[in-house]
Coordinates of C-alpha atoms and ligand atoms in Angstrom, one line a residue:
X167 CA 14.2 -121.3 25.1
X168 CA 12.1 -119.4 22.5
X169 CA 12.0 -116.0 21.0
X170 CA 9.9 -113.6 23.0
X171 CA 7.5 -112.8 20.2
X172 CA 6.8 -116.5 19.8
X173 CA 5.9 -116.9 23.4
X174 CA 3.7 -113.8 23.4
X175 CA 1.8 -115.0 20.4
X176 CA 1.4 -118.5 21.7
X177 CA -0.1 -117.0 24.9
X178 CA -2.7 -115.3 22.7
X179 CA -1.7 -111.8 23.7
X180 CA -0.9 -110.7 20.1
X181 CA 0.1 -112.0 16.7
X182 CA 3.8 -112.6 16.2
X183 CA 4.1 -109.4 14.1
X184 CA 2.3 -107.3 16.7
X185 CA 4.5 -108.8 19.4
X186 CA 7.6 -107.7 17.4
X187 CA 6.2 -104.2 17.1
X188 CA 5.5 -104.2 20.9
X189 CA 9.1 -105.2 21.6
X190 CA 10.5 -102.6 19.3
X191 CA 8.3 -100.0 20.9
X192 CA 9.7 -100.9 24.3
X193 CA 6.4 -102.2 25.7
X194 CA 7.7 -105.7 26.6
X195 CA 9.6 -106.6 29.8
X196 CA 11.5 -109.7 30.5
X197 CA 12.0 -110.4 34.2
X198 CA 11.4 -106.7 34.9
X199 CA 13.8 -105.4 32.2
X200 CA 12.6 -103.7 29.1
X201 CA 13.5 -105.5 25.9
X202 CA 13.8 -103.7 22.6
X203 CA 15.6 -106.3 20.4
X204 CA 13.9 -109.0 18.5
X205 CA 16.4 -111.8 19.0
X206 CA 15.9 -112.1 22.8
X207 CA 14.9 -115.6 24.1
X208 CA 13.1 -116.7 27.2
X209 CA 11.8 -119.8 28.9
X210 CA 8.0 -119.9 28.9
X211 CA 6.7 -120.8 32.3
X212 CA 9.9 -119.8 34.1
X213 CA 10.7 -116.2 32.9
X214 CA 8.3 -113.5 33.7
X215 CA 7.2 -111.7 30.6
X216 CA 5.1 -108.5 30.8
X217 CA 3.4 -106.2 28.2
X218 CA 2.8 -102.7 29.4
X219 CA 3.6 -103.9 32.9
X220 CA 0.9 -106.7 32.7
X221 CA 2.4 -110.1 33.4
X222 CA 1.5 -112.6 30.7
X223 CA -0.4 -115.7 31.9
X224 CA 1.1 -118.5 29.9
X225 CA -1.4 -121.3 29.3
X226 CA -0.3 -124.5 30.9
X227 CA -1.4 -127.5 28.7
X228 CA -4.2 -129.4 30.4
X229 CA -3.5 -133.1 30.7
X230 CA -6.0 -135.9 31.4
X231 CA -5.2 -139.5 32.1
X232 CA -7.1 -142.7 33.0
X233 CA -5.2 -145.0 35.2
X234 CA -6.0 -148.6 36.2
X235 CA -4.7 -148.4 39.7
X236 CA -3.4 -151.7 41.2
X237 CA -3.5 -152.5 44.9
X238 CA -0.7 -151.1 47.0
X239 CA -0.6 -147.6 45.8
X240 CA -1.8 -144.5 47.7
X241 CA -4.0 -142.0 45.8
X242 CA -1.8 -139.0 46.4
X243 CA 1.1 -137.2 44.9
X244 CA 3.4 -137.7 47.9
X245 CA 3.3 -139.9 50.9
X246 CA 5.1 -139.0 54.1
X247 CA 5.1 -142.7 55.1
X248 CA 7.0 -143.6 52.0
X249 CA 4.3 -145.7 50.3
X250 CA 4.1 -145.9 46.5
X251 CA 1.9 -143.2 45.0
X252 CA -0.4 -143.4 41.9
X253 CA 1.7 -140.7 40.1
X254 CA 4.6 -143.1 40.1
X255 CA 2.6 -145.2 37.7
X256 CA 2.9 -142.4 35.1
X257 CA 6.7 -141.9 35.0
X258 CA 6.7 -140.4 31.5
X259 CA 4.4 -137.5 32.6
X260 CA 6.7 -134.7 33.8
X261 CA 4.0 -132.2 34.6
X262 CA 2.5 -131.9 38.0
X263 CA -0.7 -134.0 37.9
X264 CA -2.9 -135.2 40.7
X265 CA -5.6 -137.8 41.2
X266 CA -9.3 -136.9 41.0
X267 CA -10.5 -138.2 44.3
X268 CA -9.2 -141.3 46.0
X269 CA -9.2 -145.0 45.8
X270 CA -8.1 -146.8 49.0
X271 CA -4.6 -148.2 49.1
X272 CA -6.1 -151.7 48.6
X273 CA -8.7 -150.7 46.0
X274 CA -7.9 -151.2 42.3
X275 CA -9.4 -149.7 39.2
X276 CA -10.3 -146.5 37.4
X277 CA -8.7 -143.3 38.6
X278 CA -8.5 -140.0 36.6
X279 CA -5.4 -137.9 36.9
X280 CA -5.2 -134.3 35.7
X281 CA -3.7 -130.9 36.2
X282 CA -7.1 -129.3 35.6
X283 CA -8.2 -128.2 39.1
X284 CA -11.5 -126.7 37.9
X285 CA -12.6 -130.0 36.4
X286 CA -11.4 -131.9 39.4
X287 CA -13.4 -129.8 41.8
X288 CA -16.5 -130.2 39.7
X289 CA -16.1 -133.9 39.5
X290 CA -15.7 -134.2 43.2
X291 CA -18.5 -131.9 44.1
X292 CA -21.4 -133.9 45.6
X293 CA -24.0 -131.8 43.7
X294 CA -23.0 -133.1 40.3
X295 CA -23.7 -136.7 41.5
X296 CA -21.1 -138.4 39.3
X297 CA -21.8 -142.2 38.9
X298 CA -19.0 -144.5 40.1
X299 CA -19.3 -148.2 39.6
X300 CA -17.5 -150.8 41.8
X301 CA -17.3 -154.5 41.8
X302 CA -16.8 -155.9 45.2
X303 CA -15.8 -159.4 46.1
X304 CA -17.7 -159.9 49.4
X305 CA -17.4 -162.6 51.9
X306 CA -20.2 -165.2 52.0
X307 CA -23.6 -165.0 50.4
X308 CA -25.2 -161.5 50.0
X309 CA -28.9 -162.2 50.1
X310 CA -31.6 -160.5 48.0
X311 CA -32.9 -158.5 51.1
X312 CA -29.4 -157.2 51.8
X313 CA -29.0 -156.1 48.1
X314 CA -32.3 -154.3 48.4
X315 CA -31.1 -152.5 51.6
X316 CA -27.9 -151.4 49.9
X317 CA -30.0 -150.2 46.9
X318 CA -32.4 -148.2 49.0
X319 CA -29.9 -146.6 51.3
X320 CA -28.3 -147.8 54.5
X321 CA -27.4 -146.1 57.7
X322 CA -23.6 -145.6 58.2
X323 CA -22.0 -143.7 61.0
X324 CA -22.0 -140.6 58.8
X325 CA -25.6 -140.9 57.9
X326 CA -27.9 -142.7 55.3
X327 CA -26.4 -143.5 51.9
X328 CA -28.2 -142.3 48.8
X329 CA -30.0 -144.9 46.7
X330 CA -27.6 -147.0 44.7
X331 CA -27.8 -149.5 41.8
X332 CA -26.9 -152.9 43.1
X333 CA -26.6 -156.2 41.3
X334 CA -25.3 -159.7 42.3
X335 CA -23.0 -160.7 39.5
X336 CA -21.7 -164.1 40.7
X337 CA -21.9 -166.4 43.6
X338 CA -18.9 -168.7 44.3
X339 CA -20.0 -172.4 44.1
X340 CA -18.8 -173.0 47.6
X341 CA -20.6 -169.9 48.8
X342 CA -17.4 -168.5 50.3
X343 CA -17.8 -165.2 48.4
X344 CA -19.7 -163.4 45.7
X345 CA -19.3 -160.5 43.3
X346 CA -21.6 -157.5 43.8
X347 CA -21.7 -154.5 41.5
X348 CA -22.6 -151.2 43.0
X349 CA -23.1 -147.9 41.3
X350 CA -23.1 -144.9 43.7
X351 CA -22.7 -141.2 43.2
X352 CA -21.5 -140.3 46.7
X353 CA -17.8 -140.4 47.5
X354 CA -17.6 -140.9 51.3
X355 CA -14.5 -142.4 52.7
X356 CA -14.4 -146.2 52.3
X357 CA -18.0 -146.1 51.4
X358 CA -18.4 -149.3 49.5
X359 CA -16.5 -151.3 52.1
X360 CA -18.6 -149.8 54.9
X361 CA -21.9 -150.4 53.0
X362 CA -21.2 -154.0 52.6
X363 CA -19.9 -154.3 56.2
X364 CA -23.1 -152.7 57.4
X365 CA -25.1 -155.7 56.0
X366 CA -22.6 -158.1 57.5
X367 CA -20.2 -158.8 54.6
X368 CA -16.5 -158.1 54.6
X369 CA -15.1 -156.9 51.3
X370 CA -12.2 -159.1 50.2
X371 CA -11.4 -157.2 47.0
X372 CA -12.6 -154.0 45.5
X373 CA -12.3 -152.6 42.0
X374 CA -13.7 -149.4 40.4
X375 CA -14.8 -150.2 36.9
X376 CA -16.7 -147.1 35.9
X377 CA -16.4 -143.4 36.5
X378 CA -18.6 -140.7 34.8
X379 CA -19.3 -143.0 31.8
X380 CA -15.7 -144.1 31.4
X381 CA -14.5 -147.7 31.8
X382 CA -11.3 -149.7 32.0
X383 CA -11.5 -151.3 28.6
X384 CA -8.0 -151.8 27.1
X385 CA -6.2 -150.5 30.1
X386 CA -4.4 -153.3 32.0
X387 CA -3.8 -153.0 35.8
X388 CA -0.8 -150.6 36.4
X389 CA -1.1 -149.0 33.0
X390 CA -2.8 -145.8 31.8
X391 CA -3.9 -143.9 28.7
X392 CA -4.5 -140.3 27.8
X393 CA -8.2 -139.4 27.6
X394 CA -9.6 -138.6 24.1
X395 CA -10.8 -135.0 23.5
X396 CA -14.4 -136.1 23.4
X397 CA -14.0 -137.9 26.7
X398 CA -12.5 -134.8 28.2
X399 CA -15.4 -132.7 26.9
X400 CA -17.9 -135.2 28.4
X401 CA -16.1 -135.1 31.8
X402 CA -16.1 -131.3 31.7
X403 CA -19.8 -131.3 31.0
X404 CA -20.4 -133.7 34.0
X405 CA -18.3 -131.3 36.1
X406 CA -20.2 -128.2 35.1
X407 CA -17.1 -126.7 33.4
X408 CA -18.0 -124.3 30.6
X409 CA -15.0 -124.4 28.3
Ligands
LIG42 N1 -15.3 -147.3 48.4 C1 -14.4 -147.9 49.2 O1 -14.7 -148.5 50.1 N2 -13.1 -147.8 48.8 C2 -12.7 -147.1 47.7 O2 -11.5 -147.0 47.4 C3 -13.7 -146.5 46.9 C4 -15.0 -146.5 47.3

């Protein structure tokens, strides 16, 4: 609970002194009742505070997290099948946050969570072409020609994929599997798995290691960190958000 004048000034509607004068002048309402005393307290975010009948919009703090998602979590806030969700990996965060896009249940790696809907929409909009980098462990030997096809664009059941950056990182000595790095800017459902499947290779393991210039450095699987202000600013720029 806080004094009304403090909440009003924090919302940017007036200075604390001005807010006091407004209260004394009978211009402020708390849950529909005019308040004329200075000691009245309210709960920001729960009580409705109005000035001259205009309801105050209280700024909700914007939160931005980078999570290293492990396998076995669904990229959602709730799951009706009772599976564990990515938000359960941030138990200290009490605000309502949601993942920016989706990683499959079995995919690991970099996932942004936020309560900034405007930024989320920008980051997910195809026109902004945000780079996402994945490392896939693919079955067998992925040959040069197949890497080239993946890079140039390949036909999936929902159309051709856009050109991608593709690199063979490692081949297992016994040729049972290899590590392929792919950077794509589309975000179709199960895209990387389907791209590799289209050239005949099952994905055994998939991890996202990069998203819009961010990486997983210093963030162990299952843990998370808050984004730095400069990282948030860069993401907003990518997402076409002005402020
Ligand atoms: N591509 C996939 O196949 N799965 C993901 O989780 C992300 C991209």
